[in-house]
Amino acid sequence: MKILYGGDYNPEQWPREVWEEDYAALGLASIDTVTLGVFAWSHLQPDQDTYDFSRLDAIVERAVEAGASIVLATATGALPPWLAHEYPEVNRTDFEGRRHVYGQRHNACPSSPVFRKLSAELAGRIAERYAGTPRLVAWHVGNEYGGACYCDLCAAAFRVWLRERYGTIERLNEAWNATFWSHLFSDWEQVVPPNALSEHWRGPDHTAFQGITLDYLRFMSEAMREAFRDEKAAIRRVSDVPVTTNFMGMYRPIDYHRWAADLDLASWDNYPPGPREHARMALAHDLMRGLKDGAPFWVMEQTPTITASRDVNPVKRPGVLRLWSWQAVAHGADAVLYFQLRQSKGACEKYHGAVLDHAGRTDTRSFREVATLGSELAALGPAVLGARTPARVALLFDWDSWWAAEMMDGLNRHVKYPAVVLAYYSALWQAGAGVDVVPVTASLDGYDVVVAPLLHLLKGDVADRLEEVVARGGSLLTTFWSGRVDEDDNAFLMDVPGPLGPVLGVRVEETDSAEPGVVNPVTLPGGLVSEASLVFELLVPQGAEVVGTYGADFYAGTPAVTRNRPHGPDGGEAWYVGTGLDAAGVGAVVRQVLGRHGLVGPYADLHDVEHAVRVRDGERYSFLLNHAPGPVEVLAHASGTELLTGRRVEQGDTLRLEQTGVLLIHEDR
Amino acid sequence: MKILYGGDYNPEQWPREVWEEDYAALGLASIDTVTLGVFAWSHLQPDQDTYDFSRLDAIVERAVEAGASIVLATATGALPPWLAHEYPEVNRTDFEGRRHVYGQRHNACPSSPVFRKLSAELAGRIAERYAGTPRLVAWHVGNEYGGACYCDLCAAAFRVWLRERYGTIERLNEAWNATFWSHLFSDWEQVVPPNALSEHWRGPDHTAFQGITLDYLRFMSEAMREAFRDEKAAIRRVSDVPVTTNFMGMYRPIDYHRWAADLDLASWDNYPPGPREHARMALAHDLMRGLKDGAPFWVMEQTPTITASRDVNPVKRPGVLRLWSWQAVAHGADAVLYFQLRQSKGACEKYHGAVLDHAGRTDTRSFREVATLGSELAALGPAVLGARTPARVALLFDWDSWWAAEMMDGLNRHVKYPAVVLAYYSALWQAGAGVDVVPVTASLDGYDVVVAPLLHLLKGDVADRLEEVVARGGSLLTTFWSGRVDEDDNAFLMDVPGPLGPVLGVRVEETDSAEPGVVNPVTLPGGLVSEASLVFELLVPQGAEVVGTYGADFYAGTPAVTRNRPHGPDGGEAWYVGTGLDAAGVGAVVRQVLGRHGLVGPYADLHDVEHAVRVRDGERYSFLLNHAPGPVEVLAHASGTELLTGRRVEQGDTLRLEQTGVLLIHEDR
Amino acid sequence: MKILYGGDYNPEQWPREVWEEDYAALGLASIDTVTLGVFAWSHLQPDQDTYDFSRLDAIVERAVEAGASIVLATATGALPPWLAHEYPEVNRTDFEGRRHVYGQRHNACPSSPVFRKLSAELAGRIAERYAGTPRLVAWHVGNEYGGACYCDLCAAAFRVWLRERYGTIERLNEAWNATFWSHLFSDWEQVVPPNALSEHWRGPDHTAFQGITLDYLRFMSEAMREAFRDEKAAIRRVSDVPVTTNFMGMYRPIDYHRWAADLDLASWDNYPPGPREHARMALAHDLMRGLKDGAPFWVMEQTPTITASRDVNPVKRPGVLRLWSWQAVAHGADAVLYFQLRQSKGACEKYHGAVLDHAGRTDTRSFREVATLGSELAALGPAVLGARTPARVALLFDWDSWWAAEMMDGLNRHVKYPAVVLAYYSALWQAGAGVDVVPVTASLDGYDVVVAPLLHLLKGDVADRLEEVVARGGSLLTTFWSGRVDEDDNAFLMDVPGPLGPVLGVRVEETDSAEPGVVNPVTLPGGLVSEASLVFELLVPQGAEVVGTYGADFYAGTPAVTRNRPHGPDGGEAWYVGTGLDAAGVGAVVRQVLGRHGLVGPYADLHDVEHAVRVRDGERYSFLLNHAPGPVEVLAHASGTELLTGRRVEQGDTLRLEQTGVLLIHEDR
């Protein structure tokens, strides 16, 4: 039992004799896991009536022989040519209303009956054939679900979905505020998908009717989930091995929270957009871990060297692969997998990094780093496996708010939901606070602090539950643009921030906006001046205390940040940040909030040094990760054993972390 | 009798009980006018065979009860869903050739017989039902006509329009210079609309055949006018109340001059793109006033606070709403109306500013400013109502030149017609000269000065009439790129500037161009050096005097600006500016032209202080408007009564104008 | 016998009486050549059953009467309206999958049987009628072939082409690495053209399957060539006069090397994108000359003044037209032709420069420069005509590598093939080395130096032939990204740079990339530090000597540039530049390579002074062209007669070259 180590392996692309070379090399890297068959549909089923498992049999057989743990795909990540040719309706119709013909991948219309039938059938046949494979550790359904289809089949399914959601056309019209711009529908048939040919202009974020577009996003996310469920059901009939599909972290098109219940374990593909995204990766890990109530997740894909899909694809610097892999483990990953084990020879990923390059070399820097990490993971063995991540801070993440905020007309298009969430997460991360990233439906009982950046759309009882957090002495921190709209994206017909007003003790009278680069200095406690930008809400306290004030424009001297104590000085606190504070400003607010609960960590003052903890059966594993651009020295916060070196560490010892350095301290009990 | 004050009101979006709250609040703001039913089609006609006026009856009834003046719409600004669904041909086909399905607004094909029939029928029924409504002050047809359709119905109508215009296919081929690139048409049926699938690349401004595209712009503008005329005719059968539709100032797709005769009064929606657009707004006001020979116009829409449609939507700063509203009145507005009186709860305009916000508050800064302005307008009463704006300067504005100049290939795509017009208008505005902005067909008899920036396309007898201005001692000022093409956009086969050559006494031998930012210093009289850019015409005087010369490049020392006196030193003057002078350069030239006629105003040296005059029955009202970023002091140019305060003003008094301040002096006779 | 001088002449656009004016003026400019009928289809064939040669008869007759040399077009550069209307399939379907309707030019689907039949028929009828025309010097087929079509006819033709290329579907699947992303085709019918509806996203350079897109580019280039060949065959049946079509220099969509064998002479249109493109023009001239093994070519089009198609179109500065025209002659042009002799009156080229402007003036700067050049060419007479350009340097240019490199995913999208080629060509040009720009299939026997920038795709025996160059003592210079893929764009399954590894003696272990602007200083021999950017290959010498090293990042101190001497110190050299050196760095490397062969020219140290040589029958003509921004003085490298002035020049004389100055020295034997 150990952390799984390996990745996608597609040996059908090269001759049988190379397989031997592959396994020899992978052994050198302590690789023990292979993901097979992700894009195998076209060789598994060469036409509608023929299934041919010979190639996959050989591949699986060789993997079994090598003693590898096996992740087996249902092979539906891309359509085979014959299917697209014989049934054109399986191809998607895009946002521009154009029916596609065959190409690329992730190309199936989720509403197509033929696709649904054949994909589930394929999944079932694979499951039947390989359910008994030794060391089969997971089923991998589809691949990176995403995108959208706007075809007539989807339109029809959308109408069915709407009818189920709303019951009557009157309720639909109300939800969409359809009387605006003469949109009162008199029949479900009149509804068309919102795209470039109907409600949209400029692109997916510009819609005349936010309510329609919001519902289509929900519908499409659900339609793909249905397709996933079909395949899972086909597997479940013959196998109890866990089923997953690889998610993509903060990925807008799919509401992963809605999908989470259908996964047996969460997994995701970690391709950060740049070299300095440690906080963003940590946030994504925590978001993925939050899908299954904190259970360990898998990194299903990462690249050993370069990613092939960007305009510019630099190599990972020395030590970065190891650092980022351990970061994943620190945040709860029990598998560290690559895309892919050997490079493809042709097509658009032929330069995507792989454990083995086109020449199959094992004497390269990249391979050596993969092998070093492999030996460390092997040496670690079962330690940390299954360990959970303790957290007293919850950060609310909400796809509905994301969708609603970014398609909103009227305030500031430069505000992006993930950027605001990341700003607050980064401050928590730098402060060393363990964070659970959870949906708004999650229980908040166990948390001292709830941070809800840009909680734009309020649904269900979330306002009440946030009030309860404060009522029981906890802290709530939320920001501008929160509490604006209900589940239908209709404005609350009351003071902003709507149902959050009472707990926050403030109302927003005006919302000013500015182009990026325009700054209003906001003075915070202790004299810190934060350069606020983009959004400037003009606040009128309704009981709240003013914590920060604007320094410029006609509202100079008025509140920008407030704190409410609705239950008196001894009760909880509700913070409201009405403007786009800079990182220093967010950091100051966050630390004040954490401080009341003693949640600022021991390494909080070391910039870009990450401290993360996993706990199992009372055993406490502390990860120290140096993301800073040079070595740092830290004073150990606890005594224990550093597991990567086996050395003892005493509390107060000076520990040196090289650039990209990692320490894993098994703390004394 | 007073200036109308109010705006769009769509109470069908909220419950009946809120209406009472609405009227109570609007009364506090002295609001007396409501525009009703602009997007009401879908509730007025729920299907093709049913009309249901119950909601509108109640709305109108309540407005009547409140004593409001009523502007009633024909409700055709957006199609109802059933119409788009049952008759797909009413939906537009866009520039990319894509037939749209249902969505957004302003979405009807103007050539669709079904749309034409049903829209006129609806207008007629509304007119019949509400013609006798008390205080019905105007009919509001459609809404913000614009855009374009490229469907087969439009193609067929275009061919009919062409046949009427040209008579024979030979004349068509000649007009379009069709022999170029093998385009000789042998049958009208071969003509297709110019769009992304035919003559265009990159977008609407890049066409292989300017003549075809120019004609399609004319046709489409006319097609929409025909749709408007249908509705107006249906109204006129039962009502003599004035008919209007809301225009949009300098709006490229529609030739408002061609439409003007069909309006009973001009009205427009004033949404400036930024906070410092006072000269642009003044130009737009004057352009709108020019549609009806100087008669007062209406501001049909403006926002009290933010506009919802921009990427970034800042609030209007304190005092700005009042300043801009008085500016409209100063330029001839007899109505100041808002979009809208109460915010919509959902869809893309839910954050658009309104007199009443979602909470219905009357204790906000925004509401207070609206109310203050309301009380001022109420106190003013009938003064200035109906007053005209005296002007001795005409500025020629020409949609054909706009279209032709911006789709032209071969010189400089960075030159934009409205920017050039605005540069010259701004100089006139800063100099305090009253300006009529008129079509090239307007009589020029009453003007001392005619300014014709970028008069690219010369049609009719305009060259002769400009010559007459100079012949009778007036001044003509025109610029680069003028006199280049005839009505068909074919080059004059003579020296540039074509028929304007004789009066200007100059010929253009070469036209050099440069990227934005490249400057050639032009020396003007008095030693002023203007940083000229974009266009550099190389001029050969043919009788004209050189007034400005280039300072750089191989044409350093050659003429850039000339003045011709074809009738000797005592006759009129014809100025030609062959380059893109900067604001200081344009200002210097304009003031020299104005100076000869004594038209430089008394406040010309106060930057961003506007002086505008309205006159009725010999009564003279002088508006002083401070657009500068701080207070200014001015010496009163005349004695009279300041109407907003009731105070006496004596000529020569020092008057203080606060930032955004306004004075309205009723001058002594 | 002299260099042809003239250009496109389309007098069907203006009245007969103007023709007389035209010829009188053209005579003043010593113009002797007219290109007729390029876009004449619509008047030559007004409908499918009618041919009408009356207009062309008159035009040809008048040209014959004037004694002009005549280039006669087949008139198929644009479809006539009736053809597009009656046979919609002749119109192209674009990359977005949209069938176009009538418009623009170069608008025919090359796979349309109707177009193919009618275009060849027209070419044949024109050839029959005018084959006997006096002084007919060339046939001009089509016009600027280019673009692409994606219609069903092309799809079908593509499948035929693939079947011929690959024979079996298995071989197709292998070539395209189709097993990647489930693309195993089981029937040719399943193949669709790669475009925005199938394999592409973002645009033509982003494809999921490079192999498919590469083959479609090859197919489309060949399909147009077939159309050209049809027309040529129709001509050849009745005429032996040379046939050409006007190419466009470095034009990506068409593989001119594949077409070259079908041309009787090469010709091209020279419209440089900016004013300082002398090296790029030189490269394009040499590329065009290389099409026919060094035989003289024609400049079929250039503009006397401005080009109409750019956003900003500055006039050619004084002297530039003459300088660039002589540059063309210096590089092997035997014809200097304009587009066009008189300006069109309408449509998108009405402002395109012409010998005669709309007023027909002959007293303009532009006309005077045209006339001066005309008189010089006339005075030169037969000298240099037919002379060849000696070169000991070959630069390999390869459309396959261009296509493959720019659609590649995974390294750096900012690297552009022509920019890399131009960087190396510019260094050769500045050093005064005569260069032949040749296909990879060309014999390399005659060259001392072979430069192969970014030879990404290696096909045929090119690796072997490059090895031979080094084996016989020559020098090879190649760069990063070379030797990566085979003819199918599949990676070589060996160390990079693939089959070039042995001769270069180096392997590339990693390829790092950076955004534009990021610099890594590379130290070269002599201490020169070059600012390298975009690509940084990490090199492991396998016998090669390190010549340049990186100065920064984790690979500081490792090799960036290497030189291999596989045959010992006295053999040839193989240079590898693994990074994007700046101009100084490329210059230093190139001069070191040239230096070993004594190929650095006498004027190499005078920046932007060009030296080019033509030789015929042992007579040597040296052109000195001053592209620098001021006058320069040079010491004559040889004695001889300066032909433009007739003056003697002695070796060592100080010669003054004015800005844009030209000297043409007929060297003493």
PDB file of C-alpha atoms in Angstrom, chain B residues 340-489:
ATOM      1  CA  GLN B 340     -35.888  54.049 -16.501  1.00  0.00           C
ATOM      2  CA  LEU B 341     -38.065  54.990 -13.574  1.00  0.00           C
ATOM      3  CA  ARG B 342     -37.632  51.722 -11.670  1.00  0.00           C
ATOM      4  CA  GLN B 343     -35.008  49.007 -12.125  1.00  0.00           C
ATOM      5  CA  SER B 344     -35.896  45.702 -13.754  1.00  0.00           C
ATOM      6  CA  LYS B 345     -35.450  42.779 -11.439  1.00  0.00           C
ATOM      7  CA  GLY B 346     -33.835  40.465 -13.957  1.00  0.00           C
ATOM      8  CA  ALA B 347     -32.009  40.071 -17.281  1.00  0.00           C
ATOM      9  CA  CYS B 348     -29.290  42.192 -18.833  1.00  0.00           C
ATOM     10  CA  GLU B 349     -30.413  45.604 -17.628  1.00  0.00           C
ATOM     11  CA  LYS B 350     -31.072  44.754 -14.030  1.00  0.00           C
ATOM     12  CA  TYR B 351     -28.134  46.888 -12.914  1.00  0.00           C
ATOM     13  CA  HIS B 352     -28.853  49.722 -15.325  1.00  0.00           C
ATOM     14  CA  GLY B 353     -29.410  52.849 -13.269  1.00  0.00           C
ATOM     15  CA  ALA B 354     -32.982  53.953 -12.579  1.00  0.00           C
ATOM     16  CA  VAL B 355     -34.735  56.633 -10.616  1.00  0.00           C
ATOM     17  CA  LEU B 356     -35.816  53.968  -8.141  1.00  0.00           C
ATOM     18  CA  ASP B 357     -33.515  51.091  -7.283  1.00  0.00           C
ATOM     19  CA  HIS B 358     -34.490  47.535  -6.424  1.00  0.00           C
ATOM     20  CA  ALA B 359     -35.273  48.590  -2.861  1.00  0.00           C
ATOM     21  CA  GLY B 360     -37.306  51.588  -4.002  1.00  0.00           C
ATOM     22  CA  ARG B 361     -35.276  53.985  -1.879  1.00  0.00           C
ATOM     23  CA  THR B 362     -35.738  57.748  -2.055  1.00  0.00           C
ATOM     24  CA  ASP B 363     -32.974  58.603   0.400  1.00  0.00           C
ATOM     25  CA  THR B 364     -30.054  57.906  -1.906  1.00  0.00           C
ATOM     26  CA  ARG B 365     -27.711  60.402  -3.506  1.00  0.00           C
ATOM     27  CA  SER B 366     -28.966  59.385  -6.899  1.00  0.00           C
ATOM     28  CA  PHE B 367     -32.614  59.919  -6.071  1.00  0.00           C
ATOM     29  CA  ARG B 368     -31.861  63.237  -4.411  1.00  0.00           C
ATOM     30  CA  GLU B 369     -30.132  64.474  -7.558  1.00  0.00           C
ATOM     31  CA  VAL B 370     -33.051  63.379  -9.682  1.00  0.00           C
ATOM     32  CA  ALA B 371     -35.440  65.168  -7.345  1.00  0.00           C
ATOM     33  CA  THR B 372     -33.389  68.355  -7.245  1.00  0.00           C
ATOM     34  CA  LEU B 373     -33.357  68.539 -11.008  1.00  0.00           C
ATOM     35  CA  GLY B 374     -37.080  67.813 -11.064  1.00  0.00           C
ATOM     36  CA  SER B 375     -37.816  70.710  -8.766  1.00  0.00           C
ATOM     37  CA  GLU B 376     -35.663  73.046 -10.851  1.00  0.00           C
ATOM     38  CA  LEU B 377     -37.438  72.068 -14.036  1.00  0.00           C
ATOM     39  CA  ALA B 378     -40.781  72.499 -12.325  1.00  0.00           C
ATOM     40  CA  ALA B 379     -39.784  75.935 -11.075  1.00  0.00           C
ATOM     41  CA  LEU B 380     -38.622  76.942 -14.529  1.00  0.00           C
ATOM     42  CA  GLY B 381     -42.073  76.281 -15.921  1.00  0.00           C
ATOM     43  CA  PRO B 382     -42.729  77.352 -19.508  1.00  0.00           C
ATOM     44  CA  ALA B 383     -39.555  79.428 -19.856  1.00  0.00           C
ATOM     45  CA  VAL B 384     -37.323  78.284 -22.786  1.00  0.00           C
ATOM     46  CA  LEU B 385     -39.992  75.791 -23.856  1.00  0.00           C
ATOM     47  CA  GLY B 386     -40.149  75.868 -27.609  1.00  0.00           C
ATOM     48  CA  ALA B 387     -37.217  78.273 -27.808  1.00  0.00           C
ATOM     49  CA  ARG B 388     -34.913  77.886 -30.814  1.00  0.00           C
ATOM     50  CA  THR B 389     -31.164  78.003 -30.984  1.00  0.00           C
ATOM     51  CA  PRO B 390     -29.702  80.810 -33.074  1.00  0.00           C
ATOM     52  CA  ALA B 391     -26.646  79.843 -35.085  1.00  0.00           C
ATOM     53  CA  ARG B 392     -24.549  81.507 -37.769  1.00  0.00           C
ATOM     54  CA  VAL B 393     -22.368  78.459 -38.261  1.00  0.00           C
ATOM     55  CA  ALA B 394     -23.460  75.343 -40.106  1.00  0.00           C
ATOM     56  CA  LEU B 395     -21.583  72.104 -39.759  1.00  0.00           C
ATOM     57  CA  LEU B 396     -22.321  69.611 -42.520  1.00  0.00           C
ATOM     58  CA  PHE B 397     -22.882  66.052 -41.377  1.00  0.00           C
ATOM     59  CA  ASP B 398     -23.280  63.372 -44.001  1.00  0.00           C
ATOM     60  CA  TRP B 399     -23.988  59.684 -43.514  1.00  0.00           C
ATOM     61  CA  ASP B 400     -22.889  58.858 -47.077  1.00  0.00           C
ATOM     62  CA  SER B 401     -19.489  60.402 -46.410  1.00  0.00           C
ATOM     63  CA  TRP B 402     -19.279  58.553 -43.106  1.00  0.00           C
ATOM     64  CA  TRP B 403     -20.037  55.240 -44.732  1.00  0.00           C
ATOM     65  CA  ALA B 404     -17.783  55.812 -47.720  1.00  0.00           C
ATOM     66  CA  ALA B 405     -14.823  57.096 -45.709  1.00  0.00           C
ATOM     67  CA  GLU B 406     -14.804  54.262 -43.227  1.00  0.00           C
ATOM     68  CA  MET B 407     -15.125  51.439 -45.735  1.00  0.00           C
ATOM     69  CA  MET B 408     -12.538  52.964 -48.036  1.00  0.00           C
ATOM     70  CA  ASP B 409      -9.501  50.890 -48.887  1.00  0.00           C
ATOM     71  CA  GLY B 410      -6.198  52.482 -49.534  1.00  0.00           C
ATOM     72  CA  LEU B 411      -5.436  55.439 -47.310  1.00  0.00           C
ATOM     73  CA  ASN B 412      -5.728  55.156 -43.552  1.00  0.00           C
ATOM     74  CA  ARG B 413      -8.134  52.946 -41.647  1.00  0.00           C
ATOM     75  CA  HIS B 414      -7.450  54.820 -38.409  1.00  0.00           C
ATOM     76  CA  VAL B 415      -9.299  57.895 -39.635  1.00  0.00           C
ATOM     77  CA  LYS B 416     -12.849  57.829 -38.315  1.00  0.00           C
ATOM     78  CA  TYR B 417     -15.477  60.190 -39.605  1.00  0.00           C
ATOM     79  CA  PRO B 418     -17.080  61.072 -36.245  1.00  0.00           C
ATOM     80  CA  ALA B 419     -13.669  61.802 -34.732  1.00  0.00           C
ATOM     81  CA  VAL B 420     -12.871  64.297 -37.481  1.00  0.00           C
ATOM     82  CA  VAL B 421     -16.292  65.908 -37.236  1.00  0.00           C
ATOM     83  CA  LEU B 422     -15.974  66.060 -33.468  1.00  0.00           C
ATOM     84  CA  ALA B 423     -12.558  67.685 -33.696  1.00  0.00           C
ATOM     85  CA  TYR B 424     -14.025  70.562 -35.678  1.00  0.00           C
ATOM     86  CA  TYR B 425     -17.223  70.713 -33.679  1.00  0.00           C
ATOM     87  CA  SER B 426     -15.228  70.788 -30.429  1.00  0.00           C
ATOM     88  CA  ALA B 427     -13.274  73.791 -31.641  1.00  0.00           C
ATOM     89  CA  LEU B 428     -16.506  75.607 -32.541  1.00  0.00           C
ATOM     90  CA  TRP B 429     -18.036  74.603 -29.204  1.00  0.00           C
ATOM     91  CA  GLN B 430     -15.057  75.790 -27.189  1.00  0.00           C
ATOM     92  CA  ALA B 431     -15.168  79.068 -29.094  1.00  0.00           C
ATOM     93  CA  GLY B 432     -18.755  79.498 -28.012  1.00  0.00           C
ATOM     94  CA  ALA B 433     -20.174  79.646 -31.506  1.00  0.00           C
ATOM     95  CA  GLY B 434     -23.751  78.453 -31.916  1.00  0.00           C
ATOM     96  CA  VAL B 435     -23.745  75.665 -34.488  1.00  0.00           C
ATOM     97  CA  ASP B 436     -26.435  74.007 -36.533  1.00  0.00           C
ATOM     98  CA  VAL B 437     -25.474  70.506 -37.568  1.00  0.00           C
ATOM     99  CA  VAL B 438     -27.222  69.977 -40.871  1.00  0.00           C
ATOM    100  CA  PRO B 439     -27.376  67.650 -43.845  1.00  0.00           C
ATOM    101  CA  VAL B 440     -25.629  68.588 -47.080  1.00  0.00           C
ATOM    102  CA  THR B 441     -29.034  69.205 -48.584  1.00  0.00           C
ATOM    103  CA  ALA B 442     -29.885  71.959 -46.089  1.00  0.00           C
ATOM    104  CA  SER B 443     -30.143  75.534 -47.174  1.00  0.00           C
ATOM    105  CA  LEU B 444     -26.912  77.338 -46.317  1.00  0.00           C
ATOM    106  CA  ASP B 445     -28.340  80.785 -46.870  1.00  0.00           C
ATOM    107  CA  GLY B 446     -28.466  81.892 -43.273  1.00  0.00           C
ATOM    108  CA  TYR B 447     -24.925  80.995 -42.303  1.00  0.00           C
ATOM    109  CA  ASP B 448     -21.744  83.045 -42.194  1.00  0.00           C
ATOM    110  CA  VAL B 449     -19.570  80.008 -41.797  1.00  0.00           C
ATOM    111  CA  VAL B 450     -19.943  76.502 -43.202  1.00  0.00           C
ATOM    112  CA  VAL B 451     -17.683  73.814 -41.815  1.00  0.00           C
ATOM    113  CA  ALA B 452     -17.576  70.569 -43.753  1.00  0.00           C
ATOM    114  CA  PRO B 453     -15.081  68.149 -42.189  1.00  0.00           C
ATOM    115  CA  LEU B 454     -14.180  65.154 -44.309  1.00  0.00           C
ATOM    116  CA  LEU B 455     -16.827  65.826 -46.931  1.00  0.00           C
ATOM    117  CA  HIS B 456     -15.666  62.736 -48.728  1.00  0.00           C
ATOM    118  CA  LEU B 457     -18.625  61.988 -50.962  1.00  0.00           C
ATOM    119  CA  LEU B 458     -20.049  64.874 -52.942  1.00  0.00           C
ATOM    120  CA  LYS B 459     -23.592  64.555 -54.173  1.00  0.00           C
ATOM    121  CA  GLY B 460     -26.190  66.810 -55.706  1.00  0.00           C
ATOM    122  CA  ASP B 461     -25.376  70.490 -55.931  1.00  0.00           C
ATOM    123  CA  VAL B 462     -23.454  70.755 -52.709  1.00  0.00           C
ATOM    124  CA  ALA B 463     -20.262  71.940 -54.406  1.00  0.00           C
ATOM    125  CA  ASP B 464     -22.189  74.740 -56.091  1.00  0.00           C
ATOM    126  CA  ARG B 465     -23.862  75.757 -52.888  1.00  0.00           C
ATOM    127  CA  LEU B 466     -20.602  75.849 -51.012  1.00  0.00           C
ATOM    128  CA  GLU B 467     -19.217  78.062 -53.759  1.00  0.00           C
ATOM    129  CA  GLU B 468     -22.216  80.356 -53.238  1.00  0.00           C
ATOM    130  CA  VAL B 469     -21.394  80.705 -49.549  1.00  0.00           C
ATOM    131  CA  VAL B 470     -17.956  81.976 -50.468  1.00  0.00           C
ATOM    132  CA  ALA B 471     -19.290  84.071 -53.287  1.00  0.00           C
ATOM    133  CA  ARG B 472     -21.525  85.992 -50.912  1.00  0.00           C
ATOM    134  CA  GLY B 473     -18.691  86.654 -48.462  1.00  0.00           C
ATOM    135  CA  GLY B 474     -19.081  83.679 -46.144  1.00  0.00           C
ATOM    136  CA  SER B 475     -16.412  81.257 -45.045  1.00  0.00           C
ATOM    137  CA  LEU B 476     -16.016  77.634 -45.983  1.00  0.00           C
ATOM    138  CA  LEU B 477     -13.753  75.288 -44.047  1.00  0.00           C
ATOM    139  CA  THR B 478     -13.133  71.748 -45.206  1.00  0.00           C
ATOM    140  CA  THR B 479     -10.488  69.088 -44.756  1.00  0.00           C
ATOM    141  CA  PHE B 480      -8.447  66.273 -46.178  1.00  0.00           C
ATOM    142  CA  TRP B 481     -10.243  63.465 -48.019  1.00  0.00           C
ATOM    143  CA  SER B 482     -13.037  65.831 -49.097  1.00  0.00           C
ATOM    144  CA  GLY B 483     -14.329  65.909 -52.644  1.00  0.00           C
ATOM    145  CA  ARG B 484     -12.957  62.502 -53.488  1.00  0.00           C
ATOM    146  CA  VAL B 485     -15.927  60.514 -54.754  1.00  0.00           C
ATOM    147  CA  ASP B 486     -19.301  60.981 -56.332  1.00  0.00           C
ATOM    148  CA  GLU B 487     -22.621  59.646 -55.099  1.00  0.00           C
ATOM    149  CA  ASP B 488     -21.705  56.152 -56.352  1.00  0.00           C
ATOM    150  CA  ASP B 489     -18.402  56.258 -54.498  1.00  0.00           C
TER     151      ASP B 489
END
